[in-house]
Amino acid sequence: MANAPRFLMRQCVQPSCRFRFPVPAASRKGEECPRCGAATYAATEPFSGHRPEPSGSGAGPAVEALLDNVRSILNVGSIFRTADGAGIRPLHLCGITATPDHPKLAKTALGAETAVPWRYNSNGVDAAEALKAGGRQLWALESSGQSDALFDIQPDPAGAPIVLVVGHERAGVDPGILTLCDRVLHIPMQGVKASLNVATAFGIAAYYLRFG
């Protein structure tokens, strides 16, 4: 943890506010309360930010991912960060999906964009066909009448590598890619919404396949 960033908690002196928040230990920021403007004081000694050690490889199969026309740059950055944590690589970026060349992607990738290998293809169907011809299984995240619940399947750790496919936040996965998929999976929903944010859904599926 020697290289972990150091923080301390500051707290507002106003009894009616008492806003408490973290700031970098070496910074003078936060000496004024961002909520009410009153003075603050250092409520803790400096401490190390959360930076766990790598915990080894998952027990599940090898997993890659295909991002087809994911329109939000911030979602793509989040997926890079999740892929880094779950050991998913490479990422196949297709269509309008932003690549790490875009400066805004780093805002949510937080450095993972330099650690996770990626490839770009302007046509997601072409990319999917090449991956399938290379011996990968294509598993799409897409809610439909023919999809299976993610947690009802048991990936074979010794099976062919899986390519987890996610698509456009509103249009979903390209039908041309779905016809190539070996499985179509959905995440069960119990609320009023029919689906999750694509980066959130990717994270759930990624960790289930790698560690579930």
Coordinates of C-alpha atoms in Angstrom, one line a residue:
M1 CA 0.0 0.0 0.0
A2 CA 3.1 2.3 -0.1
N3 CA 2.0 3.9 -3.3
A4 CA -1.6 4.3 -2.4
P5 CA -2.9 7.9 -2.3
R6 CA -3.3 9.5 1.1
F7 CA -6.5 11.1 2.3
L8 CA -8.0 12.6 5.4
M9 CA -11.6 13.4 6.4
R10 CA -12.6 17.0 7.0
Q11 CA -15.7 18.0 8.9
C12 CA -17.7 21.3 9.0
V13 CA -17.6 23.2 12.3
Q14 CA -21.2 24.3 12.0
P15 CA -23.4 22.2 14.3
S16 CA -26.3 22.6 11.9
C17 CA -24.2 21.2 9.0
R18 CA -21.4 18.8 10.1
F19 CA -20.7 17.9 6.5
R20 CA -17.9 15.3 6.4
F21 CA -15.9 14.5 3.3
P22 CA -12.5 13.2 2.1
V23 CA -9.7 15.3 0.6
P24 CA -6.2 14.5 -0.5
A25 CA -4.0 14.7 2.6
A26 CA -1.4 17.0 0.9
S27 CA -4.1 19.4 -0.4
R28 CA -5.4 22.5 1.2
K29 CA -8.7 22.0 -0.5
G30 CA -11.7 21.5 1.7
E31 CA -10.7 24.1 4.4
E32 CA -14.1 25.7 3.5
C33 CA -17.2 23.6 3.7
P34 CA -18.6 23.0 0.2
R35 CA -22.2 22.9 1.6
C36 CA -22.4 25.9 3.8
G37 CA -19.1 27.8 3.4
A38 CA -18.1 27.5 7.1
A39 CA -14.6 26.4 8.2
T40 CA -13.7 22.8 8.4
Y41 CA -11.2 20.8 10.5
A42 CA -9.2 17.7 9.9
A43 CA -11.3 15.0 11.6
T44 CA -8.8 12.1 11.0
E45 CA -5.2 11.5 10.6
P46 CA -4.1 10.8 7.0
F47 CA -4.9 7.3 5.8
S48 CA -4.3 5.3 2.6
G49 CA -6.9 5.2 -0.1
H50 CA -8.4 1.8 -1.0
R51 CA -6.0 -0.1 -3.3
P52 CA -6.3 -3.9 -2.9
E53 CA -3.6 -6.2 -4.1
P54 CA -4.4 -8.3 -7.2
S55 CA -6.1 -11.6 -6.1
G56 CA -5.1 -13.9 -9.0
S57 CA -7.1 -15.3 -11.9
G58 CA -10.8 -16.2 -11.7
A59 CA -12.0 -19.8 -11.8
G60 CA -14.2 -19.3 -14.8
P61 CA -13.4 -19.5 -18.5
A62 CA -11.3 -17.0 -20.5
V63 CA -13.6 -14.1 -21.5
E64 CA -13.2 -11.4 -24.1
A65 CA -15.8 -8.7 -24.8
L66 CA -17.3 -7.1 -27.9
L67 CA -18.8 -3.6 -27.5
D68 CA -21.0 -2.9 -30.5
N69 CA -22.1 0.7 -30.9
V70 CA -22.0 1.6 -27.2
R71 CA -22.7 5.3 -27.5
S72 CA -21.7 6.6 -24.1
I73 CA -18.0 7.3 -23.8
L74 CA -18.3 7.2 -20.0
N75 CA -19.9 3.7 -20.2
V76 CA -17.0 2.5 -22.4
G77 CA -14.5 3.8 -19.8
S78 CA -16.4 2.1 -17.0
I79 CA -16.3 -1.2 -19.0
F80 CA -12.6 -0.8 -19.5
R81 CA -12.2 -0.5 -15.7
T82 CA -14.4 -3.5 -15.1
A83 CA -12.6 -5.6 -17.7
D84 CA -9.3 -4.8 -16.0
G85 CA -10.6 -5.9 -12.6
A86 CA -12.2 -9.1 -13.9
G87 CA -9.4 -10.1 -16.2
I88 CA -11.4 -9.7 -19.4
R89 CA -9.2 -9.1 -22.5
P90 CA -9.1 -8.0 -25.2
L91 CA -12.0 -5.7 -25.8
H92 CA -13.3 -5.5 -29.4
L93 CA -14.7 -2.0 -30.0
C94 CA -17.0 -1.7 -32.9
G95 CA -19.1 0.9 -34.7
I96 CA -19.5 4.2 -32.8
T97 CA -17.9 2.7 -29.6
A98 CA -15.2 5.2 -28.5
T99 CA -11.6 4.0 -28.3
P100 CA -9.0 5.0 -25.7
D101 CA -7.9 7.6 -28.3
H102 CA -10.8 9.8 -27.0
P103 CA -9.6 12.0 -24.2
K104 CA -12.9 11.7 -22.2
L105 CA -12.7 7.9 -21.9
A106 CA -10.0 8.2 -19.2
K107 CA -12.5 10.0 -16.9
T108 CA -14.1 6.7 -16.0
A109 CA -11.5 4.2 -17.1
L110 CA -9.0 5.7 -14.6
G111 CA -5.9 4.2 -16.3
A112 CA -7.5 0.8 -17.3
E113 CA -7.5 2.0 -20.9
T114 CA -3.8 1.7 -21.0
A115 CA -3.8 -1.8 -19.3
V116 CA -6.5 -3.6 -21.2
P117 CA -5.7 -4.6 -24.8
W118 CA -8.3 -3.5 -27.4
R119 CA -9.0 -3.7 -31.1
Y120 CA -11.3 -1.6 -33.3
N121 CA -13.5 -2.7 -36.1
S122 CA -16.0 -0.4 -37.9
N123 CA -18.4 -3.3 -38.4
G124 CA -19.5 -5.4 -35.5
V125 CA -20.9 -8.2 -37.6
D126 CA -17.5 -8.6 -39.3
A127 CA -15.8 -8.6 -35.9
A128 CA -18.2 -11.2 -34.5
E129 CA -17.8 -13.5 -37.6
A130 CA -14.0 -13.4 -37.2
L131 CA -14.2 -14.2 -33.5
K132 CA -16.6 -17.1 -34.1
A133 CA -14.4 -18.4 -36.9
G134 CA -11.5 -18.2 -34.4
G135 CA -13.2 -20.7 -32.1
R136 CA -14.8 -18.3 -29.6
Q137 CA -18.3 -18.6 -28.2
L138 CA -20.4 -15.5 -28.6
W139 CA -22.7 -14.8 -25.6
A140 CA -24.8 -11.6 -25.9
L141 CA -26.4 -9.7 -23.1
E142 CA -29.9 -8.9 -24.5
S143 CA -33.3 -9.3 -23.0
S144 CA -35.7 -11.1 -25.3
G145 CA -38.3 -13.8 -25.4
Q146 CA -35.5 -16.3 -26.3
S147 CA -32.9 -15.2 -23.8
D148 CA -31.9 -17.2 -20.7
A149 CA -31.4 -15.8 -17.3
L150 CA -27.7 -15.2 -16.7
F151 CA -27.6 -17.0 -13.4
D152 CA -29.2 -20.1 -14.8
I153 CA -26.2 -21.0 -16.9
Q154 CA -23.0 -22.6 -15.8
P155 CA -19.9 -21.6 -17.9
D156 CA -17.5 -24.4 -18.5
P157 CA -14.0 -23.3 -17.2
A158 CA -12.4 -25.6 -19.7
G159 CA -14.6 -24.6 -22.6
A160 CA -13.8 -22.4 -25.6
P161 CA -13.2 -18.7 -24.7
I162 CA -16.4 -16.6 -24.4
V163 CA -16.9 -13.3 -26.0
L164 CA -19.4 -11.2 -24.0
V165 CA -21.3 -9.0 -26.3
V166 CA -23.1 -5.8 -25.3
G167 CA -24.7 -3.3 -27.6
H168 CA -26.2 0.1 -28.0
E169 CA -27.8 1.5 -24.9
R170 CA -31.3 1.9 -26.5
A171 CA -31.3 -0.2 -29.7
G172 CA -29.6 -3.2 -28.1
V173 CA -27.3 -5.7 -29.8
D174 CA -27.3 -5.6 -33.6
P175 CA -29.6 -8.4 -34.9
G176 CA -26.9 -9.5 -37.3
I177 CA -24.6 -10.2 -34.3
L178 CA -27.4 -12.0 -32.4
T179 CA -27.8 -14.5 -35.2
L180 CA -24.2 -15.5 -34.7
C181 CA -24.4 -15.8 -30.9
D182 CA -24.3 -19.2 -29.1
R183 CA -26.2 -17.8 -26.2
V184 CA -28.4 -14.8 -25.5
L185 CA -28.6 -13.9 -21.8
H186 CA -30.5 -11.4 -19.7
I187 CA -30.1 -10.2 -16.1
P188 CA -33.3 -10.8 -14.1
M189 CA -35.1 -7.5 -13.2
Q190 CA -37.7 -7.2 -10.4
G191 CA -38.4 -3.5 -10.5
V192 CA -40.2 -1.2 -12.9
K193 CA -37.3 -0.9 -15.3
A194 CA -36.6 -3.6 -17.9
S195 CA -32.9 -3.3 -18.1
L196 CA -29.7 -1.9 -16.4
N197 CA -27.2 0.6 -17.5
V198 CA -24.9 -1.2 -20.0
A199 CA -21.8 -0.7 -17.9
T200 CA -23.6 -2.0 -14.8
A201 CA -25.0 -5.0 -16.7
F202 CA -21.5 -5.7 -18.2
G203 CA -20.0 -5.7 -14.7
I204 CA -22.5 -8.2 -13.3
A205 CA -22.1 -10.6 -16.2
A206 CA -18.3 -10.2 -16.4
Y207 CA -17.8 -11.1 -12.7
Y208 CA -20.3 -13.9 -12.9
L209 CA -18.6 -15.5 -15.8
R210 CA -15.1 -15.1 -14.4
F211 CA -15.8 -15.8 -10.7
G212 CA -19.3 -17.1 -10.3

